Coordinates of C-alpha atoms and ligand atoms in Angstrom, one line a residue:
X20 CA -13.0 -57.5 -84.3
X21 CA -11.0 -54.8 -82.5
X22 CA -9.9 -55.1 -78.9
X23 CA -12.2 -52.1 -78.0
X24 CA -15.2 -53.6 -79.9
X25 CA -14.7 -56.9 -78.2
X26 CA -14.7 -55.4 -74.7
X27 CA -17.7 -53.2 -75.5
X28 CA -19.7 -56.2 -76.5
X29 CA -18.5 -58.1 -73.5
X30 CA -19.5 -55.2 -71.1
X31 CA -23.1 -55.3 -72.6
X32 CA -23.5 -59.2 -72.4
X33 CA -22.0 -59.5 -69.0
X34 CA -23.9 -56.6 -67.5
X35 CA -27.4 -56.9 -68.8
X36 CA -30.1 -54.2 -68.0
X37 CA -27.4 -51.7 -67.0
X38 CA -27.9 -48.9 -69.6
X39 CA -26.2 -46.0 -67.8
X40 CA -23.2 -48.2 -67.2
X41 CA -23.0 -49.2 -70.9
X42 CA -23.4 -45.5 -72.0
X43 CA -20.3 -44.4 -69.7
X44 CA -18.2 -47.3 -70.9
X45 CA -19.1 -46.7 -74.5
X46 CA -18.1 -43.0 -74.2
X47 CA -14.7 -43.8 -72.7
X48 CA -13.8 -46.7 -74.8
X49 CA -14.8 -45.2 -78.2
X50 CA -12.7 -42.0 -77.4
X51 CA -9.5 -43.9 -76.3
X52 CA -9.6 -46.0 -79.4
X53 CA -6.8 -44.1 -80.9
X54 CA -4.6 -45.0 -77.8
X55 CA -5.6 -48.7 -77.6
X56 CA -5.1 -49.2 -81.4
X57 CA -1.4 -48.0 -81.1
X58 CA -0.6 -50.5 -78.4
X59 CA -3.3 -53.1 -78.8
X60 CA -1.2 -56.1 -78.4
X61 CA 0.2 -55.1 -75.0
X62 CA -3.2 -53.9 -73.6
X63 CA -4.9 -57.2 -74.8
X64 CA -2.1 -59.3 -73.4
X65 CA -2.7 -57.8 -69.9
X66 CA -6.5 -57.8 -70.3
X67 CA -6.2 -54.1 -69.3
X68 CA -9.6 -53.1 -70.7
X69 CA -11.5 -56.1 -69.3
X70 CA -9.9 -55.2 -65.8
X71 CA -10.6 -51.5 -66.1
X72 CA -14.4 -52.1 -66.8
X73 CA -14.7 -54.7 -64.0
X74 CA -15.1 -53.2 -60.4
X75 CA -12.5 -54.4 -58.0
X76 CA -15.3 -55.1 -55.4
X77 CA -19.0 -54.5 -55.2
X78 CA -20.7 -54.3 -51.9
X79 CA -24.7 -54.7 -52.0
X80 CA -26.5 -54.7 -48.6
X81 CA -29.7 -54.3 -46.7
X82 CA -30.4 -51.0 -45.1
X83 CA -33.3 -51.5 -42.4
X84 CA -34.5 -48.5 -40.4
X85 CA -37.5 -47.4 -38.5
X86 CA -39.6 -44.4 -39.8
X87 CA -41.5 -42.0 -37.5
X88 CA -44.6 -44.1 -37.5
X89 CA -42.8 -47.0 -36.0
X90 CA -42.9 -48.9 -39.4
X91 CA -39.7 -50.8 -40.5
X92 CA -38.4 -49.6 -44.0
X93 CA -35.9 -51.4 -46.0
X94 CA -33.5 -49.9 -48.6
X95 CA -30.8 -51.2 -50.9
X96 CA -27.3 -50.0 -50.1
X97 CA -24.4 -50.0 -52.5
X98 CA -20.7 -49.3 -52.7
X99 CA -18.8 -50.0 -55.9
X100 CA -15.0 -50.0 -55.2
X101 CA -14.0 -49.7 -58.8
X102 CA -10.3 -49.0 -59.1
X103 CA -7.5 -48.3 -56.6
X104 CA -4.5 -48.2 -59.1
X105 CA -3.7 -44.7 -58.1
X106 CA -5.1 -44.2 -54.7
X107 CA -7.8 -45.3 -52.2
X108 CA -11.2 -45.5 -53.6
X109 CA -12.9 -42.0 -53.6
X110 CA -16.3 -40.9 -54.5
X111 CA -19.7 -39.7 -53.4
X112 CA -22.8 -41.4 -52.0
X113 CA -26.0 -40.9 -53.9
X114 CA -29.4 -41.1 -52.0
X115 CA -32.2 -41.0 -54.5
X116 CA -35.1 -43.5 -55.3
X117 CA -33.8 -44.1 -58.7
X118 CA -30.4 -45.5 -57.5
X119 CA -29.6 -49.0 -58.7
X120 CA -26.5 -50.9 -59.6
X121 CA -26.2 -49.5 -63.2
X122 CA -26.3 -46.0 -62.0
X123 CA -23.7 -46.6 -59.1
X124 CA -21.5 -48.5 -61.6
X125 CA -21.6 -45.6 -64.3
X126 CA -20.8 -43.2 -61.7
X127 CA -17.9 -45.2 -60.2
X128 CA -16.4 -45.8 -63.8
X129 CA -16.5 -42.2 -64.4
X130 CA -14.9 -41.4 -61.2
X131 CA -11.8 -43.4 -62.0
X132 CA -10.9 -41.2 -64.9
X133 CA -12.1 -37.9 -63.2
X134 CA -9.9 -38.6 -60.1
X135 CA -7.0 -39.3 -62.4
X136 CA -7.4 -36.0 -64.1
X137 CA -7.2 -34.2 -60.8
X138 CA -3.5 -35.3 -60.7
X139 CA -4.0 -36.4 -57.1
X140 CA -3.7 -39.9 -55.4
X141 CA -7.4 -41.0 -55.4
X142 CA -8.8 -44.1 -57.0
X143 CA -12.5 -44.5 -58.2
X144 CA -15.5 -45.5 -56.2
X145 CA -19.2 -44.6 -55.9
X146 CA -22.2 -45.7 -53.5
X147 CA -25.6 -44.8 -52.3
X148 CA -29.1 -46.2 -51.7
X149 CA -32.4 -46.1 -53.3
X150 CA -33.6 -44.0 -50.2
X151 CA -35.5 -40.8 -50.9
X152 CA -34.4 -38.1 -48.3
X153 CA -37.4 -35.9 -49.3
X154 CA -40.1 -35.3 -46.8
X155 CA -38.1 -37.3 -44.1
X156 CA -37.7 -36.0 -40.6
X157 CA -34.3 -35.3 -39.3
X158 CA -34.6 -38.4 -37.1
X159 CA -35.5 -40.6 -40.0
X160 CA -32.4 -39.2 -42.0
X161 CA -30.3 -40.1 -39.0
X162 CA -31.8 -43.6 -38.6
X163 CA -31.3 -44.2 -42.2
X164 CA -27.6 -42.9 -42.3
X165 CA -26.7 -44.9 -39.1
X166 CA -28.1 -48.2 -40.6
X167 CA -26.2 -47.5 -43.9
X168 CA -22.9 -47.1 -42.0
X169 CA -23.4 -50.0 -39.6
X170 CA -22.9 -52.3 -42.5
X171 CA -20.6 -50.1 -44.8
X172 CA -18.1 -49.2 -42.1
X173 CA -16.2 -52.5 -42.5
X174 CA -15.1 -51.5 -46.0
X175 CA -14.2 -47.8 -45.6
X176 CA -11.0 -46.2 -44.0
X177 CA -8.9 -43.1 -44.5
X178 CA -6.5 -45.1 -46.7
X179 CA -9.0 -47.6 -48.0
X180 CA -12.2 -46.0 -49.2
X181 CA -13.3 -42.5 -48.5
X182 CA -17.0 -41.5 -49.4
X183 CA -18.5 -38.0 -49.8
X184 CA -21.7 -36.2 -50.8
X185 CA -23.7 -36.5 -54.0
X186 CA -27.3 -36.2 -55.0
X187 CA -29.4 -36.2 -51.6
X188 CA -26.2 -36.4 -49.6
X189 CA -25.1 -33.2 -48.1
X190 CA -23.5 -31.9 -44.8
X191 CA -26.3 -33.2 -42.7
X192 CA -26.0 -36.8 -43.9
X193 CA -22.3 -36.9 -44.0
X194 CA -22.2 -35.8 -40.3
X195 CA -24.6 -38.6 -39.3
X196 CA -22.6 -41.0 -41.2
X197 CA -19.2 -39.7 -39.9
X198 CA -20.7 -40.0 -36.2
X199 CA -21.7 -43.6 -36.8
X200 CA -18.4 -44.6 -38.3
X201 CA -16.5 -43.2 -35.4
X202 CA -18.8 -45.0 -33.0
X203 CA -18.4 -48.4 -34.8
X204 CA -14.6 -48.1 -35.2
X205 CA -13.4 -45.7 -32.5
X206 CA -11.3 -44.1 -35.0
X207 CA -11.2 -40.3 -35.5
X208 CA -9.8 -40.2 -39.1
X209 CA -10.5 -38.4 -42.4
X210 CA -12.8 -41.1 -43.7
X211 CA -15.5 -38.9 -45.3
X212 CA -15.0 -35.6 -47.1
X213 CA -17.5 -32.8 -47.1
X214 CA -17.5 -32.9 -43.4
X215 CA -18.6 -29.9 -41.2
X216 CA -15.9 -27.3 -40.5
X217 CA -16.1 -28.1 -36.8
X218 CA -14.9 -31.7 -37.2
X219 CA -12.3 -31.7 -39.9
X220 CA -14.2 -30.5 -43.0
X221 CA -12.3 -28.2 -45.5
X222 CA -13.2 -24.6 -46.2
X223 CA -14.5 -24.3 -49.8
X224 CA -15.3 -28.0 -50.3
X225 CA -19.1 -27.0 -50.4
X226 CA -18.4 -24.5 -53.1
X227 CA -15.8 -26.5 -54.9
X228 CA -17.6 -28.3 -57.5
X229 CA -19.6 -25.2 -58.8
X230 CA -16.7 -22.9 -58.4
X231 CA -14.5 -25.5 -60.1
X232 CA -16.9 -25.7 -63.0
X233 CA -16.8 -22.0 -63.7
X234 CA -13.0 -21.9 -63.4
X235 CA -12.5 -24.5 -66.2
X236 CA -15.3 -23.1 -68.3
X237 CA -13.7 -19.6 -68.1
X238 CA -10.5 -21.1 -69.2
X239 CA -12.0 -23.0 -72.0
X240 CA -13.6 -20.0 -73.3
X241 CA -10.5 -17.9 -72.9
X242 CA -8.4 -20.5 -74.8
X243 CA -11.0 -20.2 -77.6
X244 CA -10.8 -16.3 -77.7
X245 CA -13.9 -15.7 -75.7
X246 CA -14.7 -14.1 -72.1
X247 CA -17.1 -15.4 -69.6
X248 CA -17.9 -11.9 -68.5
X249 CA -21.2 -10.5 -70.0
X250 CA -22.4 -14.0 -71.1
X251 CA -26.0 -15.5 -70.4
X252 CA -26.0 -18.8 -69.0
X253 CA -28.5 -21.6 -68.4
X254 CA -28.0 -23.8 -65.4
X255 CA -30.0 -26.8 -64.5
X256 CA -30.5 -28.1 -60.9
X257 CA -30.7 -26.2 -57.8
X258 CA -28.6 -28.3 -55.4
X259 CA -25.1 -27.9 -54.2
X260 CA -23.2 -27.9 -57.7
X261 CA -25.9 -25.6 -59.3
X262 CA -26.0 -23.0 -56.5
X263 CA -22.3 -22.6 -56.3
X264 CA -22.0 -22.6 -60.1
X265 CA -24.5 -19.7 -60.2
X266 CA -22.5 -17.9 -57.5
X267 CA -19.2 -18.1 -59.3
X268 CA -20.9 -17.3 -62.6
X269 CA -22.2 -14.1 -61.1
X270 CA -18.8 -13.2 -59.5
X271 CA -17.2 -13.6 -63.0
X272 CA -19.7 -11.1 -64.5
X273 CA -22.0 -13.5 -66.3
X274 CA -25.9 -13.6 -65.8
X275 CA -27.5 -16.9 -65.1
X276 CA -31.3 -17.0 -66.1
X277 CA -32.4 -20.5 -65.3
X278 CA -32.4 -23.3 -62.8
X279 CA -34.5 -26.4 -62.1
X280 CA -35.3 -29.1 -59.5
X281 CA -37.3 -32.4 -59.8
X282 CA -40.7 -30.5 -59.8
X283 CA -40.0 -27.9 -62.6
X284 CA -37.8 -25.0 -63.8
X285 CA -37.3 -21.2 -63.4
X286 CA -36.7 -18.7 -66.1
X287 CA -35.6 -15.4 -64.5
X288 CA -34.7 -12.8 -67.3
X289 CA -33.2 -10.5 -64.7
X290 CA -30.7 -13.1 -63.3
X291 CA -31.2 -15.7 -60.6
X292 CA -31.6 -14.2 -57.2
X293 CA -29.0 -16.3 -55.4
X294 CA -30.0 -15.3 -51.8
X295 CA -33.5 -16.3 -52.5
X296 CA -32.7 -19.5 -54.3
X297 CA -30.6 -20.6 -51.2
X298 CA -33.3 -19.6 -48.8
X299 CA -35.8 -21.8 -50.8
X300 CA -33.5 -24.8 -51.6
X301 CA -30.9 -24.9 -48.8
X302 CA -32.8 -23.6 -45.7
X303 CA -36.4 -24.3 -46.4
X304 CA -35.8 -27.4 -48.6
X305 CA -38.8 -26.3 -50.6
X306 CA -39.8 -26.5 -54.2
X307 CA -38.9 -23.9 -56.9
X308 CA -42.4 -22.6 -57.2
X309 CA -41.6 -20.9 -53.8
X310 CA -38.9 -19.0 -55.7
X311 CA -41.3 -17.7 -58.3
X312 CA -43.9 -16.8 -55.6
X313 CA -41.3 -14.4 -54.1
X314 CA -40.0 -13.0 -57.3
X315 CA -42.5 -11.5 -59.7
X316 CA -40.0 -11.2 -62.6
X317 CA -39.5 -15.0 -62.7
X318 CA -41.6 -17.6 -64.5
X319 CA -42.0 -21.1 -63.0
X320 CA -42.8 -24.0 -65.4
X321 CA -44.0 -27.1 -63.8
X322 CA -42.9 -30.5 -65.0
X323 CA -40.1 -31.9 -67.2
X324 CA -37.4 -29.4 -68.2
X325 CA -35.6 -31.3 -70.7
X326 CA -36.4 -33.4 -73.9
X327 CA -37.5 -30.5 -76.0
X328 CA -39.3 -27.3 -75.2
X329 CA -38.1 -26.8 -71.7
X330 CA -35.1 -25.1 -70.0
X331 CA -32.5 -25.6 -72.8
X332 CA -34.8 -23.7 -75.2
X333 CA -33.9 -20.4 -73.5
X334 CA -31.5 -18.4 -75.7
X335 CA -28.2 -18.5 -73.9
X336 CA -24.5 -18.2 -74.7
X337 CA -23.3 -21.1 -72.2
X338 CA -25.2 -24.1 -70.9
X339 CA -24.2 -25.8 -67.6
X340 CA -26.2 -29.0 -66.8
X341 CA -25.9 -29.6 -63.0
X342 CA -28.7 -31.7 -61.9
X343 CA -28.5 -35.4 -63.0
X344 CA -27.6 -37.9 -65.8
X345 CA -29.2 -37.6 -69.3
X346 CA -30.9 -34.4 -68.7
X347 CA -29.8 -32.9 -72.0
X348 CA -31.1 -34.7 -75.0
X349 CA -30.7 -34.4 -78.7
X350 CA -33.8 -32.1 -79.1
X351 CA -32.2 -29.8 -76.3
X352 CA -28.9 -29.8 -78.1
X353 CA -30.7 -28.8 -81.4
X354 CA -32.4 -25.9 -79.5
X355 CA -29.0 -24.7 -77.9
X356 CA -27.2 -24.7 -81.3
X357 CA -30.2 -23.0 -83.1
X358 CA -30.1 -20.3 -80.4
X359 CA -26.3 -19.8 -80.7
X360 CA -25.0 -21.4 -77.6
X361 CA -21.2 -21.4 -77.8
X362 CA -20.2 -23.7 -74.8
X363 CA -21.6 -26.6 -72.8
X364 CA -19.8 -27.7 -69.6
X365 CA -21.1 -30.6 -67.5
X366 CA -21.5 -29.8 -63.8
X367 CA -23.3 -33.0 -63.2
X368 CA -22.2 -36.5 -64.1
X369 CA -23.1 -37.6 -67.7
X370 CA -26.0 -35.1 -68.0
X371 CA -25.6 -35.0 -71.9
X372 CA -26.8 -38.1 -73.9
X373 CA -24.2 -39.5 -76.4
X374 CA -26.4 -38.3 -79.3
X375 CA -26.6 -34.7 -77.9
X376 CA -22.8 -34.5 -77.2
X377 CA -22.1 -35.6 -80.8
X378 CA -24.6 -33.1 -82.1
X379 CA -23.0 -30.2 -80.1
X380 CA -19.5 -31.3 -81.0
X381 CA -20.4 -31.5 -84.7
X382 CA -22.1 -28.0 -84.6
X383 CA -18.9 -26.3 -83.2
X384 CA -20.1 -26.1 -79.6
X385 CA -17.2 -26.2 -77.1
X386 CA -18.0 -29.2 -75.0
X387 CA -16.3 -30.1 -71.7
X388 CA -17.4 -33.5 -70.1
X389 CA -18.3 -33.8 -66.5
X390 CA -15.3 -35.9 -65.6
X391 CA -13.2 -32.8 -66.2
X392 CA -15.6 -29.9 -65.7
X393 CA -17.0 -31.2 -62.2
X394 CA -13.6 -32.6 -61.0
X395 CA -13.1 -29.6 -58.6
X396 CA -15.4 -31.3 -55.9
X397 CA -13.5 -34.5 -55.6
X398 CA -10.1 -32.6 -56.0
X399 CA -11.0 -30.4 -53.0
X400 CA -11.9 -33.7 -51.2
X401 CA -8.5 -34.8 -51.8
X402 CA -7.4 -31.4 -50.4
X403 CA -9.6 -32.1 -47.3
X404 CA -7.9 -35.6 -47.0
X405 CA -4.5 -34.0 -47.1
X406 CA -5.5 -31.3 -44.3
X407 CA -6.8 -34.3 -42.2
X408 CA -3.7 -36.4 -42.4
X409 CA -1.6 -33.2 -41.8
X410 CA -3.9 -32.4 -38.7
X411 CA -4.3 -28.8 -39.9
X412 CA -6.8 -26.5 -41.8
X413 CA -6.0 -24.3 -44.8
X414 CA -7.6 -20.9 -45.3
X415 CA -10.4 -20.6 -47.8
X416 CA -8.2 -18.5 -50.0
X417 CA -5.5 -21.3 -50.2
X418 CA -8.0 -24.0 -50.9
X419 CA -9.8 -21.8 -53.6
X420 CA -6.4 -20.9 -55.3
X421 CA -5.4 -24.5 -55.4
X422 CA -8.7 -25.4 -56.8
X423 CA -8.4 -22.8 -59.5
X424 CA -4.8 -24.1 -60.3
X425 CA -6.1 -27.7 -60.6
X426 CA -9.1 -26.8 -62.9
X427 CA -6.9 -24.7 -65.2
X428 CA -4.3 -27.7 -65.3
X429 CA -7.1 -30.2 -66.0
X430 CA -8.2 -28.2 -68.9
X431 CA -4.8 -27.7 -70.5
X432 CA -4.0 -31.5 -70.0
X433 CA -7.1 -32.6 -71.8
X434 CA -6.6 -29.9 -74.6
X435 CA -2.9 -31.2 -75.0
X436 CA -4.1 -34.8 -75.0
X437 CA -6.7 -34.1 -77.7
X438 CA -4.1 -32.2 -79.9
X439 CA -1.4 -34.9 -79.4
X440 CA -3.8 -37.6 -80.9
X441 CA -5.0 -35.3 -83.8
X442 CA -8.3 -34.6 -82.1
X443 CA -8.0 -30.8 -81.6
X444 CA -10.9 -29.4 -79.7
X445 CA -12.4 -32.7 -78.8
X446 CA -12.4 -32.4 -75.1
X447 CA -14.3 -35.6 -74.4
X448 CA -11.5 -37.6 -76.2
X449 CA -8.9 -35.4 -74.4
X450 CA -10.3 -36.1 -71.0
X451 CA -10.8 -39.8 -71.5
X452 CA -7.3 -40.2 -73.0
X453 CA -5.6 -38.1 -70.3
X454 CA -7.5 -39.8 -67.5
X455 CA -6.9 -43.3 -68.8
X456 CA -3.1 -43.1 -69.4
X457 CA -2.3 -42.6 -65.9
X458 CA -4.5 -45.3 -64.6
X459 CA -3.4 -47.6 -67.3
X460 CA 0.3 -47.0 -66.5
X461 CA -0.2 -47.7 -62.8
X462 CA -2.2 -50.8 -63.5
X463 CA 0.5 -52.1 -65.8
X464 CA 3.3 -51.3 -63.2
X465 CA 1.4 -53.1 -60.4
X466 CA 0.9 -56.4 -62.4
X467 CA -2.1 -58.5 -62.9
X468 CA -4.0 -57.7 -59.7
Ligands
LIG510 P1 -28.0 -32.2 -54.9 O1 -28.8 -33.2 -54.2 O2 -27.5 -31.0 -54.0 O3 -28.9 -31.4 -56.0 C1 -29.4 -32.1 -57.1 C2 -30.3 -31.2 -57.9 O4 -30.8 -31.8 -59.0 C3 -31.7 -30.8 -57.0 O5 -32.1 -29.6 -57.4 C4 -32.6 -31.9 -57.6 O6 -34.0 -31.6 -57.4 C5 -32.2 -32.1 -58.9 N1 -32.3 -33.4 -59.4 C6 -31.8 -34.6 -58.9 N2 -32.1 -35.7 -59.5 C7 -33.0 -35.3 -60.3 C8 -33.9 -36.0 -61.4 N3 -33.9 -37.3 -61.4 N4 -34.7 -35.2 -62.1 C9 -34.7 -33.9 -61.9 N5 -34.1 -33.1 -61.1 C10 -33.2 -33.8 -60.4 O7 -26.9 -32.9 -55.7 P2 -25.5 -32.1 -56.2 O8 -25.8 -30.8 -56.7 O9 -24.5 -32.6 -55.2 O10 -25.4 -33.1 -57.7 C11 -25.8 -32.7 -58.9 C12 -25.0 -33.5 -59.9 O11 -23.6 -33.1 -59.8 C13 -25.1 -35.0 -59.9 O12 -25.0 -35.6 -61.2 C14 -23.7 -35.4 -59.1 O13 -23.4 -36.7 -59.4 C15 -22.9 -34.3 -59.6 N6 -21.6 -34.0 -58.9 C16 -21.7 -33.7 -57.5 C17 -20.5 -33.3 -56.9 C18 -20.5 -32.8 -55.6 O14 -19.5 -32.4 -55.0 N7 -21.7 -32.7 -54.8 C19 -19.2 -33.4 -57.5 C20 -19.3 -33.7 -59.0 C21 -20.5 -34.0 -59.5 P3 -34.6 -31.5 -56.0 O15 -34.2 -30.2 -55.4 O16 -36.2 -31.5 -56.3 O17 -34.3 -32.6 -55.3
LIG511 O1 -19.3 -37.1 -58.4 C1 -18.4 -36.7 -57.7 O2 -17.2 -36.4 -58.1 C2 -18.7 -36.5 -56.3 N1 -19.9 -36.6 -55.9 C3 -17.8 -35.8 -55.3 C4 -17.0 -37.0 -54.8 C5 -16.0 -36.8 -53.7 O3 -15.4 -37.7 -53.3 O4 -15.8 -35.5 -53.4

């Protein structure tokens, strides 16, 4: 059996009931096979693959807090410190009832390669809790965040592990967590990113993931002889990534006609009204039916938006899944291809199933995986860390310009890596190979640790 197959089998055996983690590992290992096969003896001798699929440390903890009725609630907290070969652990915290160890491990594993692709000094980590922020009062959110950090603070630090936002964790939650970290440690340091601007946050971090997604998508189209201006785009999600993806797409002259949340999805043939969407989702924290109620040209469809017959059935040139994992299935990929979609770029982490990815690639759709396409968020987090350690703040324009350069660079790195290994146009392989090689070199140089 080849070394790659042995490790894939080992991952499934040693990590039972972790399907999302298996999926993420399979995608990476299958596509770096060409690299491993060329140097199998050395990688095997150093157990490089066994080490890279095994987290350096996993912290699982109890998060008790008191709700507004005086009842004690208990959640499960997680932080997986996956790989620190190229920098301190870096990655977001997800607060969603679906969170479990498989999801946090898949996200942490992806983060290793994503962070490597940014070219910056950040290792891979991810965390979160099975806490549902929906419908909670501000006081309940604060109580949860304080309890979460009362345990996790021991493992964090500006040069150790630097969390940030993800699903369910935005500026409000980062503020409460940062405050509690400072209280527990007495340290005023850049230990979280996505902080508010008044206490060390970076301009353009809020916009960075969505903007970065569009910078990379525009470059991918350009290098394939196409222009983003004038294109019709389907976006899923209506959170941080989706909102700023829609904003930049509109600025670049494209028309975004869809978005979604966990209750349903919107088709707005005249193009999403971003001010209204922000009012509904960011300010009121309401559901998307409120968007349709305020905009007669928009249609609201309650229920599931993927898996056939939903949002991905709208005829578009470009699709940008920006909500959550496995939200674009084979049936959706078939609908996109049948409608002439030319490109898919992942704003979310692993939103496209393996079968759907393969179908899109086989049918000539340009496909950029999340670890490259959504790397603008964590890259700008690293810029926030730089500003914090230098005790200074850059202008919006400087951060945005640097982000643009980073995204264009990422695209060319993965394009070059794909070409070098005879996989021209396979951006999944290109991203995995380019991300892997840097981490593997650092791990090899640092010995068996
Ligand atoms: P937000 O919490 O701001 O928004 C998430 C959006 O997706 C919401 O509209 C939410 O619906 C919807 N959603 C979440 N989970 C589900 C689900 N299980 N089923 C249906 N809809 C769902 O998160 P972000 O925008 O920050 O994150 C979106 C994706 O992007 C995630 O995959 C995240 O890992 C990834 N990402 C985020 C980065 C960042 O900087 N924030 C960086 C890189 C990747 P509702 O409004 O009803 O809650
Ligand atoms: O998935 C991701 O890259 C994020 N949620 C952002 C991580 C970060 O540290 O900014």
